Amino acid sequence: MTSITIADSRLQLIANARYFYQQGWMVGTAGNLSARLPDGSFWITASGKSKGELLLSDFVRIAPDGTIEASTSNSQPSAETSIHQLIYRLFPESQACYHIHSIEGNLVSRLVTGDTLPLPPLEMLKGLGVWQENPRCVMPIFTNHLAVPQIAADIEKRFAMHPPQIPALLIRDHGVTVWGASAESCRNSIELLEYIFRYIVAASKLDINRHSEQ
Ligand SMILES: CSC[C@@H](O)[C@@H](O)C(=O)COP(=O)(O)O
Ligand SMILES: [Zn+2]
């Protein structure tokens, strides 16, 4: 008799959280990761846990309607669960949603005053699904309200009018959120965006140098 082992999706979240923590993108309990299950519920990191050393018990299972299905040791779900819940509702093909805080992600959100960040036409955009020559691509930026459900409401309203060009959004002075068809694609998207953010920050310094030479 053959037996099939179905991997617990929390293991991949734990591995990716440790990797992001080591990159400095999830320090001091920052960020939250989730993965969807076949029944539409999702595992999400419990609130306030160090993302460098998560355990299987550091996750809360959320039903599609937002109610808690499973939680150990009275753990509370991430404070940003409403954003993950919205993303799964708006993008039903998504199987994972990752949110991290990086220095560059916050710097780029301050380089523009409007509600979009123009992305340079880098080859890396192909990894985010943009297959155009010399693409004109922007990333939406949202205000970092203290009430997270207000951020989620803003995202829902904006995306109804302007669907995002890439599966990602920025919350100003806070962090980036990505979603995708797998945990791997979310990890790749985070890495690609961090590369693009570093590029934007570096390019802005070059501009400053050029202007100061004139
Ligand atoms: C460093 S605290 C940051 C939090 O307020 C929040 O932005 C965050 O990303 C983590 O919240 P959490 O409730 O642990 O998922
Ligand atoms: Zn956050």
Tab-separated table of N, CA and C in Angstrom, residues 94-202:
chain	number	residue	atom	x	y	z
A	94	SER	N	-5.033	33.048	-5.400
A	94	SER	CA	-3.900	33.189	-4.466
A	94	SER	C	-3.913	32.073	-3.432
A	95	GLN	N	-2.735	31.554	-3.178
A	95	GLN	CA	-2.600	30.493	-2.176
A	95	GLN	C	-1.742	30.933	-0.998
A	96	ALA	N	-1.109	32.083	-1.132
A	96	ALA	CA	-0.277	32.577	-0.034
A	96	ALA	C	-0.236	34.098	-0.085
A	97	CYS	N	0.017	34.701	1.073
A	97	CYS	CA	0.092	36.163	1.168
A	97	CYS	C	1.179	36.484	2.206
A	98	TYR	N	2.151	37.295	1.801
A	98	TYR	CA	3.288	37.614	2.673
A	98	TYR	C	3.385	39.120	2.885
A	99	HIS	N	3.686	39.512	4.108
A	99	HIS	CA	3.855	40.929	4.445
A	99	HIS	C	5.135	41.072	5.250
A	100	ILE	N	6.032	41.946	4.789
A	100	ILE	CA	7.294	42.184	5.497
A	100	ILE	C	7.546	43.686	5.636
A	101	HIS	N	8.479	44.026	6.519
A	101	HIS	CA	8.886	45.418	6.721
A	101	HIS	C	10.360	45.528	6.354
A	102	SER	N	10.708	46.311	5.363
A	102	SER	CA	12.126	46.503	5.044
A	102	SER	C	12.440	47.991	5.029
A	103	ILE	N	13.708	48.304	5.240
A	103	ILE	CA	14.135	49.718	5.207
A	103	ILE	C	13.838	50.304	3.824
A	104	GLU	N	14.253	49.590	2.763
A	104	GLU	CA	14.087	50.132	1.408
A	104	GLU	C	12.609	50.294	1.050
A	105	GLY	N	11.778	49.343	1.487
A	105	GLY	CA	10.343	49.452	1.205
A	105	GLY	C	9.768	50.726	1.802
A	106	ASN	N	10.265	51.091	2.987
A	106	ASN	CA	9.775	52.319	3.609
A	106	ASN	C	10.370	53.565	2.960
A	107	LEU	N	11.659	53.475	2.584
A	107	LEU	CA	12.274	54.645	1.935
A	107	LEU	C	11.572	54.976	0.621
A	108	VAL	N	11.312	53.948	-0.199
A	108	VAL	CA	10.702	54.250	-1.503
A	108	VAL	C	9.300	54.823	-1.340
A	109	SER	N	8.603	54.432	-0.265
A	109	SER	CA	7.250	54.969	-0.082
A	109	SER	C	7.291	56.457	0.243
A	110	ARG	N	8.480	56.946	0.624
A	110	ARG	CA	8.637	58.377	0.930
A	110	ARG	C	9.254	59.167	-0.211
A	111	LEU	N	9.685	58.456	-1.245
A	111	LEU	CA	10.286	59.165	-2.384
A	111	LEU	C	9.223	59.785	-3.277
A	112	VAL	N	7.968	59.340	-3.090
A	112	VAL	CA	6.862	59.911	-3.875
A	112	VAL	C	5.801	60.416	-2.904
A	113	THR	N	5.050	61.437	-3.332
A	113	THR	CA	4.010	61.962	-2.448
A	113	THR	C	2.631	61.409	-2.803
A	114	GLY	N	2.469	60.905	-4.016
A	114	GLY	CA	1.167	60.400	-4.456
A	114	GLY	C	0.898	58.990	-3.955
A	115	ASP	N	-0.129	58.373	-4.550
A	115	ASP	CA	-0.522	57.044	-4.074
A	115	ASP	C	-0.068	55.905	-4.991
A	116	THR	N	0.940	56.200	-5.826
A	116	THR	CA	1.544	55.125	-6.621
A	116	THR	C	3.057	55.325	-6.674
A	117	LEU	N	3.757	54.201	-6.766
A	117	LEU	CA	5.214	54.226	-6.911
A	117	LEU	C	5.555	53.757	-8.328
A	118	PRO	N	6.114	54.638	-9.175
A	118	PRO	CA	6.526	54.182	-10.509
A	118	PRO	C	7.702	53.217	-10.358
A	119	LEU	N	7.629	52.093	-11.063
A	119	LEU	CA	8.707	51.107	-11.002
A	119	LEU	C	9.583	51.249	-12.235
A	120	PRO	N	10.917	51.232	-12.065
A	120	PRO	CA	11.792	51.344	-13.237
A	120	PRO	C	11.599	50.128	-14.151
A	121	PRO	N	11.800	50.317	-15.461
A	121	PRO	CA	11.513	49.232	-16.424
A	121	PRO	C	12.604	48.161	-16.427
A	122	LEU	N	12.803	47.546	-15.295
A	122	LEU	CA	13.871	46.549	-15.139
A	122	LEU	C	13.416	45.169	-15.609
A	123	GLU	N	14.365	44.376	-16.059
A	123	GLU	CA	14.098	42.993	-16.447
A	123	GLU	C	13.387	42.218	-15.322
A	124	MET	N	13.734	42.567	-14.088
A	124	MET	CA	13.156	41.875	-12.926
A	124	MET	C	11.625	41.911	-12.907
A	125	LEU	N	11.019	42.895	-13.582
A	125	LEU	CA	9.546	42.984	-13.587
A	125	LEU	C	8.905	41.747	-14.207
A	126	LYS	N	9.650	41.072	-15.094
A	126	LYS	CA	9.083	39.849	-15.685
A	126	LYS	C	8.759	38.824	-14.606
A	127	GLY	N	9.594	38.801	-13.577
A	127	GLY	CA	9.350	37.871	-12.467
A	127	GLY	C	8.074	38.187	-11.719
A	128	LEU	N	7.572	39.418	-11.916
A	128	LEU	CA	6.314	39.824	-11.275
A	128	LEU	C	5.158	39.779	-12.271
A	129	GLY	N	5.418	39.171	-13.435
A	129	GLY	CA	4.346	38.964	-14.415
A	129	GLY	C	4.197	40.066	-15.439
A	130	VAL	N	5.145	41.017	-15.491
A	130	VAL	CA	5.038	42.130	-16.450
A	130	VAL	C	5.922	41.812	-17.655
A	131	TRP	N	5.296	41.389	-18.747
A	131	TRP	CA	6.022	40.995	-19.955
A	131	TRP	C	5.769	42.018	-21.046
A	132	GLN	N	6.362	43.205	-20.890
A	132	GLN	CA	6.234	44.250	-21.912
A	132	GLN	C	7.609	44.836	-22.157
A	133	GLU	N	7.775	45.387	-23.363
A	133	GLU	CA	9.020	46.085	-23.628
A	133	GLU	C	8.911	47.482	-23.014
A	134	ASN	N	9.929	47.861	-22.274
A	134	ASN	CA	9.933	49.166	-21.617
A	134	ASN	C	8.624	49.426	-20.853
A	135	PRO	N	8.277	48.556	-19.899
A	135	PRO	CA	6.962	48.669	-19.243
A	135	PRO	C	6.800	49.928	-18.398
A	136	ARG	N	5.586	50.433	-18.399
A	136	ARG	CA	5.243	51.551	-17.497
A	136	ARG	C	4.383	50.945	-16.391
A	137	CYS	N	5.025	50.665	-15.308
A	137	CYS	CA	4.368	49.917	-14.240
A	137	CYS	C	4.407	50.732	-12.942
A	138	VAL	N	3.294	50.747	-12.245
A	138	VAL	CA	3.276	51.428	-10.945
A	138	VAL	C	2.777	50.455	-9.879
A	139	MET	N	3.175	50.762	-8.670
A	139	MET	CA	2.747	49.947	-7.527
A	139	MET	C	1.879	50.821	-6.624
A	140	PRO	N	0.725	50.324	-6.191
A	140	PRO	CA	-0.127	51.160	-5.344
A	140	PRO	C	0.453	51.349	-3.946
A	141	ILE	N	0.279	52.583	-3.429
A	141	ILE	CA	0.707	52.894	-2.055
A	141	ILE	C	-0.530	53.288	-1.253
A	142	PHE	N	-0.644	52.739	-0.054
A	142	PHE	CA	-1.785	53.030	0.809
A	142	PHE	C	-1.319	53.716	2.093
A	143	THR	N	-2.231	54.496	2.665
A	143	THR	CA	-1.949	55.167	3.941
A	143	THR	C	-1.944	54.152	5.072
A	144	ASN	N	-1.015	54.336	5.991
A	144	ASN	CA	-0.880	53.409	7.116
A	144	ASN	C	-1.796	53.819	8.275
A	145	HIS	N	-3.096	53.556	8.138
A	145	HIS	CA	-4.021	53.876	9.234
A	145	HIS	C	-3.718	53.008	10.450
A	146	LEU	N	-3.971	53.561	11.634
A	146	LEU	CA	-3.809	52.773	12.857
A	146	LEU	C	-4.785	51.589	12.847
A	147	ALA	N	-5.990	51.826	12.369
A	147	ALA	CA	-6.991	50.756	12.282
A	147	ALA	C	-6.741	49.964	10.989
A	148	VAL	N	-6.255	48.747	11.144
A	148	VAL	CA	-5.909	47.945	9.965
A	148	VAL	C	-7.125	47.690	9.054
A	149	PRO	N	-8.325	47.445	9.614
A	149	PRO	CA	-9.479	47.253	8.710
A	149	PRO	C	-9.714	48.456	7.786
A	150	GLN	N	-9.296	49.654	8.225
A	150	GLN	CA	-9.423	50.833	7.350
A	150	GLN	C	-8.468	50.717	6.164
A	151	ILE	N	-7.270	50.172	6.423
A	151	ILE	CA	-6.323	49.950	5.310
A	151	ILE	C	-6.951	48.952	4.337
A	152	ALA	N	-7.518	47.880	4.885
A	152	ALA	CA	-8.144	46.856	4.027
A	152	ALA	C	-9.289	47.472	3.210
A	153	ALA	N	-10.071	48.341	3.844
A	153	ALA	CA	-11.189	48.989	3.131
A	153	ALA	C	-10.659	49.860	1.991
A	154	ASP	N	-9.561	50.578	2.249
A	154	ASP	CA	-8.956	51.423	1.205
A	154	ASP	C	-8.474	50.557	0.034
A	155	ILE	N	-7.858	49.419	0.361
A	155	ILE	CA	-7.345	48.519	-0.685
A	155	ILE	C	-8.513	48.013	-1.545
A	156	GLU	N	-9.579	47.588	-0.881
A	156	GLU	CA	-10.723	47.050	-1.626
A	156	GLU	C	-11.310	48.122	-2.553
A	157	LYS	N	-11.442	49.327	-2.035
A	157	LYS	CA	-12.034	50.418	-2.829
A	157	LYS	C	-11.142	50.750	-4.035
A	158	ARG	N	-9.850	50.878	-3.800
A	158	ARG	CA	-8.937	51.266	-4.900
A	158	ARG	C	-8.861	50.163	-5.959
A	159	PHE	N	-8.735	48.911	-5.499
A	159	PHE	CA	-8.564	47.812	-6.450
A	159	PHE	C	-9.823	47.602	-7.303
A	160	ALA	N	-10.994	47.990	-6.769
A	160	ALA	CA	-12.227	47.878	-7.559
A	160	ALA	C	-12.162	48.817	-8.768
A	161	MET	N	-11.505	49.955	-8.583
A	161	MET	CA	-11.374	50.946	-9.667
A	161	MET	C	-10.131	50.697	-10.509
A	162	HIS	N	-9.041	50.354	-9.826
A	162	HIS	CA	-7.743	50.193	-10.486
A	162	HIS	C	-7.111	48.878	-10.060
A	163	PRO	N	-7.363	47.792	-10.762
A	163	PRO	CA	-6.727	46.520	-10.388
A	163	PRO	C	-5.207	46.672	-10.462
A	164	PRO	N	-4.487	46.068	-9.529
A	164	PRO	CA	-3.022	46.245	-9.508
A	164	PRO	C	-2.362	45.567	-10.707
A	165	GLN	N	-1.260	46.177	-11.188
A	165	GLN	CA	-0.532	45.589	-12.325
A	165	GLN	C	0.340	44.422	-11.894
A	166	ILE	N	0.768	44.450	-10.651
A	166	ILE	CA	1.558	43.341	-10.103
A	166	ILE	C	0.893	42.902	-8.799
A	167	PRO	N	1.128	41.651	-8.369
A	167	PRO	CA	0.458	41.161	-7.151
A	167	PRO	C	1.136	41.664	-5.881
A	168	ALA	N	1.083	42.974	-5.692
A	168	ALA	CA	1.785	43.559	-4.555
A	168	ALA	C	1.253	44.951	-4.262
A	169	LEU	N	1.383	45.361	-3.012
A	169	LEU	CA	1.012	46.723	-2.612
A	169	LEU	C	1.956	47.184	-1.506
A	170	LEU	N	2.055	48.499	-1.388
A	170	LEU	CA	2.885	49.104	-0.340
A	170	LEU	C	1.998	49.870	0.625
A	171	ILE	N	2.300	49.777	1.902
A	171	ILE	CA	1.663	50.646	2.883
A	171	ILE	C	2.755	51.616	3.332
A	172	ARG	N	2.485	52.912	3.156
A	172	ARG	CA	3.540	53.921	3.373
A	172	ARG	C	4.071	53.879	4.816
A	173	ASP	N	5.386	53.966	4.936
A	173	ASP	CA	6.074	53.950	6.242
A	173	ASP	C	5.785	52.673	7.032
A	174	HIS	N	5.406	51.613	6.343
A	174	HIS	CA	5.028	50.388	7.044
A	174	HIS	C	5.670	49.166	6.355
A	175	GLY	N	5.191	48.776	5.189
A	175	GLY	CA	5.773	47.585	4.565
A	175	GLY	C	5.062	47.170	3.300
A	176	VAL	N	5.541	46.069	2.738
A	176	VAL	CA	5.012	45.574	1.476
A	176	VAL	C	4.223	44.283	1.717
A	177	THR	N	3.173	44.090	0.921
A	177	THR	CA	2.373	42.861	0.968
A	177	THR	C	2.316	42.298	-0.442
A	178	VAL	N	2.573	40.983	-0.569
A	178	VAL	CA	2.481	40.321	-1.874
A	178	VAL	C	1.570	39.104	-1.740
A	179	TRP	N	1.060	38.654	-2.872
A	179	TRP	CA	0.243	37.440	-2.874
A	179	TRP	C	0.566	36.657	-4.147
A	180	GLY	N	0.256	35.355	-4.130
A	180	GLY	CA	0.599	34.564	-5.303
A	180	GLY	C	0.039	33.160	-5.224
A	181	ALA	N	0.274	32.416	-6.318
A	181	ALA	CA	-0.302	31.081	-6.456
A	181	ALA	C	0.407	30.037	-5.601
A	182	SER	N	1.523	30.412	-4.993
A	182	SER	CA	2.245	29.472	-4.136
A	182	SER	C	3.123	30.254	-3.162
A	183	ALA	N	3.584	29.537	-2.142
A	183	ALA	CA	4.511	30.155	-1.193
A	183	ALA	C	5.803	30.551	-1.899
A	184	GLU	N	6.241	29.710	-2.851
A	184	GLU	CA	7.481	30.016	-3.583
A	184	GLU	C	7.335	31.314	-4.369
A	185	SER	N	6.181	31.483	-5.034
A	185	SER	CA	6.022	32.690	-5.849
A	185	SER	C	5.975	33.932	-4.956
A	186	CYS	N	5.412	33.799	-3.760
A	186	CYS	CA	5.404	34.951	-2.837
A	186	CYS	C	6.820	35.289	-2.393
A	187	ARG	N	7.602	34.258	-2.097
A	187	ARG	CA	8.994	34.514	-1.679
A	187	ARG	C	9.763	35.184	-2.820
A	188	ASN	N	9.570	34.681	-4.045
A	188	ASN	CA	10.245	35.300	-5.192
A	188	ASN	C	9.817	36.755	-5.357
A	189	SER	N	8.519	37.002	-5.222
A	189	SER	CA	8.027	38.378	-5.384
A	189	SER	C	8.645	39.308	-4.352
A	190	ILE	N	8.741	38.837	-3.112
A	190	ILE	CA	9.372	39.662	-2.063
A	190	ILE	C	10.810	39.973	-2.463
A	191	GLU	N	11.554	38.963	-2.911
A	191	GLU	CA	12.960	39.186	-3.281
A	191	GLU	C	13.081	40.146	-4.459
A	192	LEU	N	12.230	39.953	-5.458
A	192	LEU	CA	12.272	40.816	-6.638
A	192	LEU	C	11.970	42.263	-6.262
A	193	LEU	N	10.948	42.448	-5.444
A	193	LEU	CA	10.583	43.809	-5.051
A	193	LEU	C	11.673	44.452	-4.211
A	194	GLU	N	12.285	43.675	-3.335
A	194	GLU	CA	13.368	44.243	-2.536
A	194	GLU	C	14.520	44.682	-3.433
A	195	TYR	N	14.812	43.905	-4.469
A	195	TYR	CA	15.841	44.291	-5.457
A	195	TYR	C	15.438	45.615	-6.110
A	196	ILE	N	14.176	45.697	-6.544
A	196	ILE	CA	13.697	46.914	-7.227
A	196	ILE	C	13.728	48.107	-6.273
A	197	PHE	N	13.335	47.893	-5.017
A	197	PHE	CA	13.373	48.993	-4.038
A	197	PHE	C	14.816	49.460	-3.820
A	198	ARG	N	15.748	48.502	-3.711
A	198	ARG	CA	17.157	48.890	-3.520
A	198	ARG	C	17.640	49.696	-4.721
A	199	TYR	N	17.222	49.279	-5.900
A	199	TYR	CA	17.600	49.981	-7.139
A	199	TYR	C	17.053	51.416	-7.098
A	200	ILE	N	15.782	51.563	-6.707
A	200	ILE	CA	15.165	52.897	-6.690
A	200	ILE	C	15.900	53.800	-5.698
A	201	VAL	N	16.210	53.264	-4.534
A	201	VAL	CA	16.919	54.059	-3.523
A	201	VAL	C	18.299	54.444	-4.035
A	202	ALA	N	19.015	53.470	-4.637
A	202	ALA	CA	20.357	53.767	-5.161
A	202	ALA	C	20.277	54.803	-6.269
